[in-house]
Short mmCIF file of C-alpha atoms in Angstrom, two decimals:
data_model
loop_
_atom_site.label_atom_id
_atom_site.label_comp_id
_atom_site.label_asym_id
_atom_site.label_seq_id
_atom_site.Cartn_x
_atom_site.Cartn_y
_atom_site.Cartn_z
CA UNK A 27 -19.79 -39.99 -24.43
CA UNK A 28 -18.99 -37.08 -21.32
CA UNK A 29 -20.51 -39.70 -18.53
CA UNK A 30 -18.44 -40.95 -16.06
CA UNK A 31 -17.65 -43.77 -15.11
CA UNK A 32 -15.27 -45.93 -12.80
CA UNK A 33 -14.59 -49.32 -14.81
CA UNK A 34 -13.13 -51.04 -11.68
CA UNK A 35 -16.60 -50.22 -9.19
CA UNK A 36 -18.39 -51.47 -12.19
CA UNK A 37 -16.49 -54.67 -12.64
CA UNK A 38 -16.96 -55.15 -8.55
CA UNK A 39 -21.06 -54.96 -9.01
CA UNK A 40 -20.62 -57.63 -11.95
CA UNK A 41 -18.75 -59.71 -9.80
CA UNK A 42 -20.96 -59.43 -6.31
CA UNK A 43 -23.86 -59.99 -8.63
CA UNK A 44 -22.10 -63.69 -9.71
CA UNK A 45 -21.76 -64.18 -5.76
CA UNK A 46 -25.04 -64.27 -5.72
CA UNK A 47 -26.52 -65.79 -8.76
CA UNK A 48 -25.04 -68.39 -11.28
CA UNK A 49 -27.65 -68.04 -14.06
CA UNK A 50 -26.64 -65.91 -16.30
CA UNK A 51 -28.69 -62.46 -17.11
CA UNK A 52 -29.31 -59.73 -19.75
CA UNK A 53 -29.87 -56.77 -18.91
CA UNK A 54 -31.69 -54.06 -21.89
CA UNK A 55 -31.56 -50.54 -21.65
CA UNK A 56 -34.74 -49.59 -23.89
CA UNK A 57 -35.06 -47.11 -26.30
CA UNK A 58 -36.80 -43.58 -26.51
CA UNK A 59 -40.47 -43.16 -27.64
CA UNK A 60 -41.49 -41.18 -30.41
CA UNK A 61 -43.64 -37.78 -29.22
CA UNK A 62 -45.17 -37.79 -32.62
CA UNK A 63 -43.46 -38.23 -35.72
CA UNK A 64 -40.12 -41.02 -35.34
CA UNK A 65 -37.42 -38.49 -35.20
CA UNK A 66 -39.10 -36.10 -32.27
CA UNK A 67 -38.29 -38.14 -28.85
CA UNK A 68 -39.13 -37.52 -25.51
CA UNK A 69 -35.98 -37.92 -23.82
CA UNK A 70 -34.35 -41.00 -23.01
CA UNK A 71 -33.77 -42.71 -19.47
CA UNK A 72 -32.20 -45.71 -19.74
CA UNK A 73 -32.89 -48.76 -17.73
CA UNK A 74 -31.71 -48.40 -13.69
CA UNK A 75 -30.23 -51.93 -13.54
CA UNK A 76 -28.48 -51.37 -17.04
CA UNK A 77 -27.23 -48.18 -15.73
CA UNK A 78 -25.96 -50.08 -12.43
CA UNK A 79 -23.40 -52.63 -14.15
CA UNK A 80 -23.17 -50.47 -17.55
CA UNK A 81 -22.97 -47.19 -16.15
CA UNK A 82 -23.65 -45.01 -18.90
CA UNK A 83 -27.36 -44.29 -20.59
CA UNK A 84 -27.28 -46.38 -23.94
CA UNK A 85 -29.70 -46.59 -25.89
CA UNK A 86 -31.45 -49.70 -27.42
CA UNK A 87 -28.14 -51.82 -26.14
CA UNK A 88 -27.85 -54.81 -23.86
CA UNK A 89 -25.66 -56.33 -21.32
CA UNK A 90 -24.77 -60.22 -20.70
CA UNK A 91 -23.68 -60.82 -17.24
CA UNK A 92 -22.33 -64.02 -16.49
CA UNK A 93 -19.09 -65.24 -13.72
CA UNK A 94 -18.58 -62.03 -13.26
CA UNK A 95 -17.80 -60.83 -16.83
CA UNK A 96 -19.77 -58.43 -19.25
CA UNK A 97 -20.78 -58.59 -23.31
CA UNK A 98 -21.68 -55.69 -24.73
CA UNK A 99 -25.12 -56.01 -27.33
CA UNK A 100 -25.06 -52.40 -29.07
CA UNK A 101 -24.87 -51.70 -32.83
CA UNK A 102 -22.41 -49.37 -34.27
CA UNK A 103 -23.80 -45.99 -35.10
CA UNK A 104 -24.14 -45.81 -39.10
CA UNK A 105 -22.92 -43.18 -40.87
CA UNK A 106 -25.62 -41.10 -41.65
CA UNK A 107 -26.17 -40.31 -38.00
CA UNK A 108 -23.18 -38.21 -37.79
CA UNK A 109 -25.18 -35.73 -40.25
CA UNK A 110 -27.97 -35.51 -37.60
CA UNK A 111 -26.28 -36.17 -34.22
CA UNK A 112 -22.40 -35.54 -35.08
CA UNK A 113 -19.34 -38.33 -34.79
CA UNK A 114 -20.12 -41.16 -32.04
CA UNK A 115 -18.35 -43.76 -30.24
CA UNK A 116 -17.91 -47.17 -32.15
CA UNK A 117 -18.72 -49.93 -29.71
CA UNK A 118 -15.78 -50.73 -29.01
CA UNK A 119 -14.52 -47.15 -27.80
CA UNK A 120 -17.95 -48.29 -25.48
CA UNK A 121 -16.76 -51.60 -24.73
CA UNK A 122 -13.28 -49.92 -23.51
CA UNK A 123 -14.86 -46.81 -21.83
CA UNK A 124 -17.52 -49.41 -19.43
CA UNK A 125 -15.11 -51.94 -19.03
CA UNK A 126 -16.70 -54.47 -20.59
CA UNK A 127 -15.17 -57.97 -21.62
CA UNK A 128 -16.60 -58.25 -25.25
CA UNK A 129 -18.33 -56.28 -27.58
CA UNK A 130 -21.06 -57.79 -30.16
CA UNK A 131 -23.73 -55.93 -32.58
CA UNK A 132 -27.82 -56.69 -31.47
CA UNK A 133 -28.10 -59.21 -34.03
CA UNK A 134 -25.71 -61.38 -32.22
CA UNK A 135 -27.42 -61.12 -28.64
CA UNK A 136 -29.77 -64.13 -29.68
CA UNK A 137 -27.37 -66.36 -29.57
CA UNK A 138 -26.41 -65.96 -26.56
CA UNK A 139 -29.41 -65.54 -24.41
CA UNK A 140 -30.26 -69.28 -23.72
CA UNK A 141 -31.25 -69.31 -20.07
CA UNK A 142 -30.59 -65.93 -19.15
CA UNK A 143 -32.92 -64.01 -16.70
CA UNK A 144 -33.89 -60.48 -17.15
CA UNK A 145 -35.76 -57.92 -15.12
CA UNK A 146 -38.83 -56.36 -17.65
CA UNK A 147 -38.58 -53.18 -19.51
CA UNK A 148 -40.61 -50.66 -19.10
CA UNK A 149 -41.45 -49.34 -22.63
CA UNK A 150 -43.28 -51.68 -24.73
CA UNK A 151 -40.78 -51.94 -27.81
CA UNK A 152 -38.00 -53.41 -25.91
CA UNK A 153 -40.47 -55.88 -23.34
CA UNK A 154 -41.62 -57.31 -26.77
CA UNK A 155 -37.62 -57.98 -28.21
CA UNK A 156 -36.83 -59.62 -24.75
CA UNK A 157 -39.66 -61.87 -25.25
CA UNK A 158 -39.07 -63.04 -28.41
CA UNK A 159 -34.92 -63.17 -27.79
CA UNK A 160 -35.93 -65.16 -24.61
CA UNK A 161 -38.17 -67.20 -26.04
CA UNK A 162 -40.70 -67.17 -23.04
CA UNK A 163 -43.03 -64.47 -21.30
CA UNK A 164 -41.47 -61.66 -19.25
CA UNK A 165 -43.26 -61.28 -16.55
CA UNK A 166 -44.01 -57.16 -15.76
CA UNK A 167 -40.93 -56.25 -12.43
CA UNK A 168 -43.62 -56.02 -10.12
CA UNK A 169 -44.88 -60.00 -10.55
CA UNK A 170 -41.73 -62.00 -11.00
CA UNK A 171 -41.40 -65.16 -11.23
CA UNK A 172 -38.16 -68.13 -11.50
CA UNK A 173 -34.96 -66.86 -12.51
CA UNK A 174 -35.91 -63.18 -12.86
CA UNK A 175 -37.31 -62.94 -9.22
CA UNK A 176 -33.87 -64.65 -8.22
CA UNK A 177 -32.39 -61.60 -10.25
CA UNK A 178 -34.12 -58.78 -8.48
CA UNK A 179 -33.61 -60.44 -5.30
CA UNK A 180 -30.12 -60.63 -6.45
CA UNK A 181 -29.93 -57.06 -7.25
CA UNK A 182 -31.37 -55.45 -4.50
CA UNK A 183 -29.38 -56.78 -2.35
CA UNK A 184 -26.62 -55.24 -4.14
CA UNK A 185 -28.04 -52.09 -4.39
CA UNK A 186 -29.98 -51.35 -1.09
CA UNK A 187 -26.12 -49.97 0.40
CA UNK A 188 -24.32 -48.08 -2.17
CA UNK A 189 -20.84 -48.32 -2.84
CA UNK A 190 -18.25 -45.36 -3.36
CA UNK A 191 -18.65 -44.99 -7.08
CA UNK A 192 -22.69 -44.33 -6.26
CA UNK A 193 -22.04 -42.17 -3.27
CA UNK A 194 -19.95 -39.54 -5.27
CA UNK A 195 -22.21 -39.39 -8.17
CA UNK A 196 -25.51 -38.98 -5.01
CA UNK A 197 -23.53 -36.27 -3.12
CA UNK A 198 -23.08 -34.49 -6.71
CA UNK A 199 -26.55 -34.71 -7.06
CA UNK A 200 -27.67 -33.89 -3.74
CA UNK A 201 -25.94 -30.16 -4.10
CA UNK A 202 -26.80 -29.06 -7.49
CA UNK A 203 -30.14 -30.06 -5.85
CA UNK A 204 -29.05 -27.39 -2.42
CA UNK A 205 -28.32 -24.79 -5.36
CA UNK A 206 -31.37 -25.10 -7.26
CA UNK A 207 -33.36 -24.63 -4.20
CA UNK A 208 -31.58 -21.74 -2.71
CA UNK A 209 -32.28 -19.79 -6.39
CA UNK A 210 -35.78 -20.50 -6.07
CA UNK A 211 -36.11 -18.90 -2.71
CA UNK A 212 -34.39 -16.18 -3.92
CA UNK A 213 -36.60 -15.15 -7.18
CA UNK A 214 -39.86 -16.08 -4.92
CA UNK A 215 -40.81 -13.04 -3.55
CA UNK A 216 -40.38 -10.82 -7.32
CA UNK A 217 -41.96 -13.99 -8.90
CA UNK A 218 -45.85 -13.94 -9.87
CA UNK A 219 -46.18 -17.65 -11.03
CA UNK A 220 -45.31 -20.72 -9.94
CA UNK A 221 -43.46 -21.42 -12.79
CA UNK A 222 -41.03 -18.57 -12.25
CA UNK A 223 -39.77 -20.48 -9.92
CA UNK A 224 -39.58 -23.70 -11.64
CA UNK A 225 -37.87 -22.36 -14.27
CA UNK A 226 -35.24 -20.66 -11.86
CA UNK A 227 -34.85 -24.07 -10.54
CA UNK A 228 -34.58 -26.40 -13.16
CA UNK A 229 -31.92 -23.48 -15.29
CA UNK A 230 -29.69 -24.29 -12.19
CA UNK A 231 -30.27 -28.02 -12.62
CA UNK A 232 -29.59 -28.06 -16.48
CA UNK A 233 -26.71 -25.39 -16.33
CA UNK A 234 -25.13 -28.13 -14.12
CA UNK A 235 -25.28 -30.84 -16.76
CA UNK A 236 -27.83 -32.34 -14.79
CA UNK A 237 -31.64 -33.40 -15.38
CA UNK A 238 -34.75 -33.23 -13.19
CA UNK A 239 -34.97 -37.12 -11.55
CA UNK A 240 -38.88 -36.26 -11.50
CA UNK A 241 -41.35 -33.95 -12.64
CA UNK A 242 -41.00 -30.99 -10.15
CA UNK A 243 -43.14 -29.99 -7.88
CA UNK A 244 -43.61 -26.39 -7.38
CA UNK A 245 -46.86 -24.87 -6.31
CA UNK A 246 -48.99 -22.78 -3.55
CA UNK A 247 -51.14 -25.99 -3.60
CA UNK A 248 -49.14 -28.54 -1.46
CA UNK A 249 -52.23 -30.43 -0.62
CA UNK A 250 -52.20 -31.75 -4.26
CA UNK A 251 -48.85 -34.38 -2.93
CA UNK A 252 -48.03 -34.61 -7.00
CA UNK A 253 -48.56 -31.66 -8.17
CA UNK A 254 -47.51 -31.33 -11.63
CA UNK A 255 -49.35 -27.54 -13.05
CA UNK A 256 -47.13 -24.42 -12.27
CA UNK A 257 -50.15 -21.84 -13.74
CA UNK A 258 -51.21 -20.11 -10.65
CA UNK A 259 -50.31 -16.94 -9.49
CA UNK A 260 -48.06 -16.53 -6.37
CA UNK A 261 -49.99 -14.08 -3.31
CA UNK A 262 -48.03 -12.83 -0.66
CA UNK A 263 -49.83 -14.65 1.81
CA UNK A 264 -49.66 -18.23 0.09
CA UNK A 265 -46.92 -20.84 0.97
CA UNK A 266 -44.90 -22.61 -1.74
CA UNK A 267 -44.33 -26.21 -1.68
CA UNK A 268 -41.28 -26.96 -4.02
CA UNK A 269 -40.30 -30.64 -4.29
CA UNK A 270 -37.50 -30.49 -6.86
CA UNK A 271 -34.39 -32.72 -7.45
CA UNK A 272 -31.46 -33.20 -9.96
CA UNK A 273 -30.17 -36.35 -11.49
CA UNK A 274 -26.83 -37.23 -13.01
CA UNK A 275 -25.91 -37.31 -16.74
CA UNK A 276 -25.87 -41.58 -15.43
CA UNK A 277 -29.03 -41.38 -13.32
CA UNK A 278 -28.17 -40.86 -9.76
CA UNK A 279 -31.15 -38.72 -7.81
CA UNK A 280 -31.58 -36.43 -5.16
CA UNK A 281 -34.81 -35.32 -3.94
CA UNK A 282 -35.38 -32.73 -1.56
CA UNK A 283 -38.38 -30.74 -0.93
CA UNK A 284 -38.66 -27.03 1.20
CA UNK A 285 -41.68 -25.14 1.80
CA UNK A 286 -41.86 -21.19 2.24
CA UNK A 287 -44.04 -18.20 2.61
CA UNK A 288 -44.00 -16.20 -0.67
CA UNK A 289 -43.70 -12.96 0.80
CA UNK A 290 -40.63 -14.26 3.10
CA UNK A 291 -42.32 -14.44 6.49
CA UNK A 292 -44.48 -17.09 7.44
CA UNK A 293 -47.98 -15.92 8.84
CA UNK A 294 -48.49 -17.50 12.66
CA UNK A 295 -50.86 -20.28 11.47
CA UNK A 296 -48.31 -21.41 8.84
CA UNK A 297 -45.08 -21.09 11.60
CA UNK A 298 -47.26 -22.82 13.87
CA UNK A 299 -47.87 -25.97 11.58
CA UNK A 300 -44.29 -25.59 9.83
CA UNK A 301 -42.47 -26.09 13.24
CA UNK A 302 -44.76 -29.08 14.06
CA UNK A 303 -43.60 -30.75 10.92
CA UNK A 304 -40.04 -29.84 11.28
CA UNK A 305 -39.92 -31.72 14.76
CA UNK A 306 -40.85 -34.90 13.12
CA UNK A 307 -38.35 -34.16 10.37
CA UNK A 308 -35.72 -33.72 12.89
CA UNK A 309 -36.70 -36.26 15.07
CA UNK A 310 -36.99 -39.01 12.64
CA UNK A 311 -33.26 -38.21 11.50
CA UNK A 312 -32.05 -37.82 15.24
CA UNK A 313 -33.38 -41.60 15.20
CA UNK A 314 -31.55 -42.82 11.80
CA UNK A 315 -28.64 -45.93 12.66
CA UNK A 316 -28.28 -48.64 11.83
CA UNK A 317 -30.61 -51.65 12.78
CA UNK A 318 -33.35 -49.18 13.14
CA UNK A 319 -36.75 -50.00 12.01
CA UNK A 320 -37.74 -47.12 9.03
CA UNK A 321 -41.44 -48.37 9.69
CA UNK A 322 -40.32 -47.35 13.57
CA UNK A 323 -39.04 -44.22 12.22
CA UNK A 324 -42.58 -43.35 10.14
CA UNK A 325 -44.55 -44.09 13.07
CA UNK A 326 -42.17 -41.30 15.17
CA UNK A 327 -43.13 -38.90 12.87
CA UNK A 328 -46.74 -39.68 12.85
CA UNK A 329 -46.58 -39.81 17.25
CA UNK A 330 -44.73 -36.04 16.91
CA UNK A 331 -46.81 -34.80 14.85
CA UNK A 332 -50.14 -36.15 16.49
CA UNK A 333 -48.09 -34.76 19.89
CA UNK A 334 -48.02 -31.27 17.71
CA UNK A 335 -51.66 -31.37 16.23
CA UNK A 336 -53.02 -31.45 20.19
CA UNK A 337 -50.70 -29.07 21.66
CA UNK A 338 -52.19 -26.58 18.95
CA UNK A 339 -55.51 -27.69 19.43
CA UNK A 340 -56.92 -29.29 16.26
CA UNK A 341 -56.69 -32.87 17.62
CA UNK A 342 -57.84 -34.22 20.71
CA UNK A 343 -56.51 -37.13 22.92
CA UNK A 344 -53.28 -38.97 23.65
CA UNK A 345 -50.97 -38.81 20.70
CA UNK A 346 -50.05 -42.45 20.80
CA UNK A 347 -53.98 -43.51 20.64
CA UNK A 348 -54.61 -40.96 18.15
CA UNK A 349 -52.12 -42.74 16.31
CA UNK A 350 -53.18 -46.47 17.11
CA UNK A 351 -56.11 -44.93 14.94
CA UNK A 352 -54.51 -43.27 12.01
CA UNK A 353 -55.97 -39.56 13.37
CA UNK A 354 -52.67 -38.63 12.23
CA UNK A 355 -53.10 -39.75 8.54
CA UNK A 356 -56.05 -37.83 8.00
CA UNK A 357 -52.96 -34.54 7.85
CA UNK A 358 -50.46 -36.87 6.92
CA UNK A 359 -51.30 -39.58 4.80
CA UNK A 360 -48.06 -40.85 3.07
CA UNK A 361 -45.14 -42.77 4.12
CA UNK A 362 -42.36 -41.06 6.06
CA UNK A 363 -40.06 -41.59 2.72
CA UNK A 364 -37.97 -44.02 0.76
CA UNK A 365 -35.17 -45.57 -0.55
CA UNK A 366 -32.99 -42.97 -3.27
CA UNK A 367 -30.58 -44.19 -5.66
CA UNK A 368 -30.71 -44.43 -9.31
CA UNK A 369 -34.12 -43.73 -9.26
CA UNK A 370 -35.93 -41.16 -6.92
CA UNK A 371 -38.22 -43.99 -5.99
CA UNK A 372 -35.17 -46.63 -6.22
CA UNK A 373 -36.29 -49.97 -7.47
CA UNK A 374 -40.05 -49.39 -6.58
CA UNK A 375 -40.46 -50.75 -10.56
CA UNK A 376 -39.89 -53.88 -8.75
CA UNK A 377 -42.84 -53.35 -6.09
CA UNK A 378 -42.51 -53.82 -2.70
CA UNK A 379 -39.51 -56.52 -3.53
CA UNK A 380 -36.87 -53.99 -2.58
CA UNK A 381 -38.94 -51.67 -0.32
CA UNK A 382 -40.45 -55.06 2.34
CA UNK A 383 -38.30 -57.05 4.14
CA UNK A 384 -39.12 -60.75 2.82
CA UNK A 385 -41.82 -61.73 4.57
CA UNK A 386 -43.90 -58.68 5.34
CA UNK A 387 -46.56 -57.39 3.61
CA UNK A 388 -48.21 -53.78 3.20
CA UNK A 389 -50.75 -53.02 5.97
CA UNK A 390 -54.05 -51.80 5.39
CA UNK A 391 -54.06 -49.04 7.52
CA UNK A 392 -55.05 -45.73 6.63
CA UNK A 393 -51.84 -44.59 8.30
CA UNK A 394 -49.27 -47.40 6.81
CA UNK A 395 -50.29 -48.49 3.43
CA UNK A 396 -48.34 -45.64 1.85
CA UNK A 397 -45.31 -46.51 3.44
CA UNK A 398 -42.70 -47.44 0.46
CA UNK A 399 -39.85 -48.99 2.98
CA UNK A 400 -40.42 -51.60 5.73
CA UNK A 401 -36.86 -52.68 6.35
CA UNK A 402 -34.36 -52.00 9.28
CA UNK A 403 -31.65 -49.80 7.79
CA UNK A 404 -27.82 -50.46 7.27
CA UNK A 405 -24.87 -48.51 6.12
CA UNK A 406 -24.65 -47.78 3.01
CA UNK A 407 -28.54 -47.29 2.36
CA UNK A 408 -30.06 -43.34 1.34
CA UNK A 409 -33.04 -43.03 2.49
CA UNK A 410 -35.88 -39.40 2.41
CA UNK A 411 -37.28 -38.45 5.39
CA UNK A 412 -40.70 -35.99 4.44
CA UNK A 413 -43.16 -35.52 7.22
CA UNK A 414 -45.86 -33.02 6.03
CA UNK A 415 -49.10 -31.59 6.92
CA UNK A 416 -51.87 -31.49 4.26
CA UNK A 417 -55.02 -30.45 4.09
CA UNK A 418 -56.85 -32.74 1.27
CA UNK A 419 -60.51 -31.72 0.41
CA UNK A 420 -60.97 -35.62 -0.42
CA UNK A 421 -59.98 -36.88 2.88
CA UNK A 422 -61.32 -34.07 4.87
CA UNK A 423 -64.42 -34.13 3.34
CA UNK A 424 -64.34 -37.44 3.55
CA UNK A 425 -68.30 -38.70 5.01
CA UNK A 426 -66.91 -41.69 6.84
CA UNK A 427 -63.85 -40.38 8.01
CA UNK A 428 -65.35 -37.14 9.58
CA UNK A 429 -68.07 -39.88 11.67
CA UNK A 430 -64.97 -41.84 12.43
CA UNK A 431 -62.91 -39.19 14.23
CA UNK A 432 -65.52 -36.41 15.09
CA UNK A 433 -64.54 -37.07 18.45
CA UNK A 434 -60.93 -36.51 18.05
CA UNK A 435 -60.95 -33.52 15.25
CA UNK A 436 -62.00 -29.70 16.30
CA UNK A 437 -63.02 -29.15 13.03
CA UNK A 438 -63.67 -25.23 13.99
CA UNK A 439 -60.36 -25.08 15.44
CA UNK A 440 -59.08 -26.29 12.21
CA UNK A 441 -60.33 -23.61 10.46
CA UNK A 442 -57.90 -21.41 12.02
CA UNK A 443 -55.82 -22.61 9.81
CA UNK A 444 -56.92 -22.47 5.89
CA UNK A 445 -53.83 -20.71 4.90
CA UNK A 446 -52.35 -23.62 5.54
CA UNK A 447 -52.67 -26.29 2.51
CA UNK A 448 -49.68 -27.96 2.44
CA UNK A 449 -46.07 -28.07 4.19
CA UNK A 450 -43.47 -30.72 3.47
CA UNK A 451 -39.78 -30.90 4.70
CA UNK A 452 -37.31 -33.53 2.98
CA UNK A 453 -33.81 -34.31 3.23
CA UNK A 454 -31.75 -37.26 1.90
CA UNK A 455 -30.24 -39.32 4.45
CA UNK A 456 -27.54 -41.93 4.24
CA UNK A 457 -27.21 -44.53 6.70
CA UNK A 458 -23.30 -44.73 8.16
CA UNK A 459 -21.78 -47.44 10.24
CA UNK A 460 -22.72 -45.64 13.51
CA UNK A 461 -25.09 -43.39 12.64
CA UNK A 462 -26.64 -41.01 10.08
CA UNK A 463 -24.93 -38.10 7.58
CA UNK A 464 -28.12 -35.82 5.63
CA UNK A 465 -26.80 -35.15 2.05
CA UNK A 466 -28.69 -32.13 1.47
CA UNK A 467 -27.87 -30.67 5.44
CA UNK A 468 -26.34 -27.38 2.95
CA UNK A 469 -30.04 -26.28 2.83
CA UNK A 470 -31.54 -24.91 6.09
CA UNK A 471 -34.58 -26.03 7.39
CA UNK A 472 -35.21 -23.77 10.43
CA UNK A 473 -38.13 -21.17 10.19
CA UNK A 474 -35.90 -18.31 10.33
CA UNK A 475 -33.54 -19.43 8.18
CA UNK A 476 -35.83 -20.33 5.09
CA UNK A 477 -37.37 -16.88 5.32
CA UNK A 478 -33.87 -15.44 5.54
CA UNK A 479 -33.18 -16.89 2.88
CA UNK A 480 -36.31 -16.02 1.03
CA UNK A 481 -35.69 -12.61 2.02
CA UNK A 482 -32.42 -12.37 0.36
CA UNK A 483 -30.36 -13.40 3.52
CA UNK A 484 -27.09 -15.13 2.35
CA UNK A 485 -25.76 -15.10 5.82
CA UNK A 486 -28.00 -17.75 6.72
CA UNK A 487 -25.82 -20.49 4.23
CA UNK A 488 -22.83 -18.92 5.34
CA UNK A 489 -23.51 -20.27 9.19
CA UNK A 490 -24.36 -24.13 7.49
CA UNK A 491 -21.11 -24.12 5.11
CA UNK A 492 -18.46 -22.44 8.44
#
């Protein structure tokens, strides 16, 4: 057991979380799934609200929560296991290590679950145990009900504005995340498939004791937003699209994404729509404070680059009408970002519960039904800010959309611009008492300074770090 952890923030989230709720609650950490015979695993990620009051990745465990105090649910290992997986921690060198109150094997955690709420599991094994412990139905995150939807309520509040303990682990996070990115853009150029890079990437992750928080993204088609194949070759005139970010050994995320010419110099099409979508980017975190409106801060990015889309002729009209219409969503569909804690996507297991504001709904706009976060920001909360420009055969080719803005598309004009599939620019951004402080600022964004970098340029980090 390497993780760290500090037993005193831990025992402060325990005790905010009885401020708020005096039922008491269990929390389960799951359990790995088998790839294909029992003893081959895909690897384990424990449960985000375990991890918040347990703070270390347990597997098949629970918590009990109650006033403010913790019991530990987790069998000790047996001895055979120390053949296969070497000597572990009893439970109660866990019990000491999390700061817990008591300590009790899984067949005990029956008897003391009367009442309890609980937020769903997500793997299938453990959502069936907390059923039959409970002795009710457990309703999936996304559709609670009773007690449990007083517990995620309960919890996001908590964990919307992170405390110290968090902001340490994020900020560790955040530059093994800077490091990974600046080794990509160094191989790129002598690299002849996407995965070269990835792998470049993800060695600097793992040689940091660190994992990837999601399935990286690295590939010369940045219209696909997900893209999860690394297969195709890299040409010198293609741009890379590399979404990549590291999580702690105790799950908290970064998530940054750059975007770069392979050859190191971005053609005059590509500059042209990469410096459109780095004026939202740096717009939109110009505008980050708190009591500011993220939904105000998407629809900034969406005016700029409308604003940019007309200035180099492939839209037509006034950018704020063009954006009244969602013209702007047909290049940039998704939200402007979301909230980044313990997961990349924090708490979006519980649905729009911690990304709305109570009482607001998604729209269905074409332009704001992506957005993940409708809530005005406060200190303490991390938020991504990604403005891109896509080109998506699906929605350009769209029948109905190209009748509903013929009159505000140059289609020919657009043309112009084919080597152009995809461009993204994220940072993470936390919300201070006055203002805003980017995590991830360690990794340049300006034109010349990614193909610097590209280019083998180290000066260009040594002007960010002075």
């Amino acid at each position: 057991m390497t993780h760290d952890t500090d037993v005193e923030a831990l025992r402060q989230r325990r005790e905010n979380l009885a401020d708020r709720l005096d039922v008491p609650v269990i929390l389960w950490s799951g359990r790995s799934s088998a790839r294909n015979f029992p003893a081959n695993c895909f690897p384990f990620r424990a449960s985000s609200h375990f991890l918040y009051f347990a703070g270390i990745p347990l597997e098949t465990a629970a918590i009990r929560l109650e006033g403010g105090k913790m019991t530990l649910f987790v069998d000790d290992p047996k001895p055979e296991s120390a053949l296969w997986h070497g000597e572990m921690p009893s439970r109660t060198d866990i019990a000491t290590q999390i700061g817990a109150d008591a300590a009790l094997p899984m067949s005990e955690l029956e008897s003391h679950a009367v009442g309890a709420a609980t937020i769903a599991a997500q793997d299938t094994m453990t959502a069936l145990q907390q059923s039959r412990i409970l002795n009710r139905p457990i309703s999936p995150a996304k559709v609670l009900q009773g007690i449990d939807l007083e517990l995620a309520q309960a919890i996001v509040a908590l964990r919307l504005s992170h405390d110290r303990a968090a902001l340490i682990q994020l900020r560790q996070a955040a530059d093994v995340t800077v490091q990974a990115h600046i080794a990509g853009m160094a191989v790129s150029t002598n690299a002849s498939w996407e995965a070269d890079v990835r792998a470049t990437m993800e060695h600097v992750i793992l040689a940091n004791n660190m994992s990837c928080a999601y399935s990286s993204i690295v590939t010369v088609h940045g219209e696909v937003l997900h893209n999860d194949r690394y297969h195709h070759p890299m040409q010198l005139g293609d741009l890379l699209l590399v979404d990549v970010g590291a999580e702690t050994s105790t799950g908290w995320a970064a998530d940054v994404t750059r975007t770069w010419a392979v050859s190191g110099q971005f053609s005059a099409t590509q500059r042209a729509i990469y410096d459109v979508v780095l004026a939202a980017h740096d717009a939109c975190i110009a505008k980050i404070r708190p009591g500011v409106e993220y939904q105000d801060i998407h629809l900034l990015a969406a005016t700029v680059i409308a604003q940019g889309l007309v200035d180099l002729g492939i839209l037509r009209g006034q950018p704020e009408d063009l954006v009244e219409m969602d013209a702007h969503a047909l290049f940039f569909p998704h939200g402007i970002g979301h909230l980044l804690g313990l997961d990349v996507h924090d708490m979006e297991d519980l649905g729009d519960i911690a990304g709305y504001e109570e009482g607001r709904k998604r729209s269905d706009r074409f332009g704001l039904n992506y957005l993940r976060l409708n809530r005005p920001l406060r200190p303490g909360m991390l938020v991504t800010i990604e403005p891109g420009f896509y080109q998506v055969p699906a929605i350009l080719t769209d029948r109905d959309r190209r009748e509903k803005y013929r009159d505000v598309v140059n289609w020919e004009r657009l043309t112009q611009f084919a080597d152009v599939r995809g461009i993204r620019i994220e940072d993470d951004v936390l919300v201070t008492e006055t203002g805003r402080e980017v995590l991830t600022a360690a990794l340049p964004t300006k034109a010349e300074a990614v193909e610097a970098l590209v280019q083998g340029d180290l000066s260009q980090l040594e002007a960010v770090y002075s």
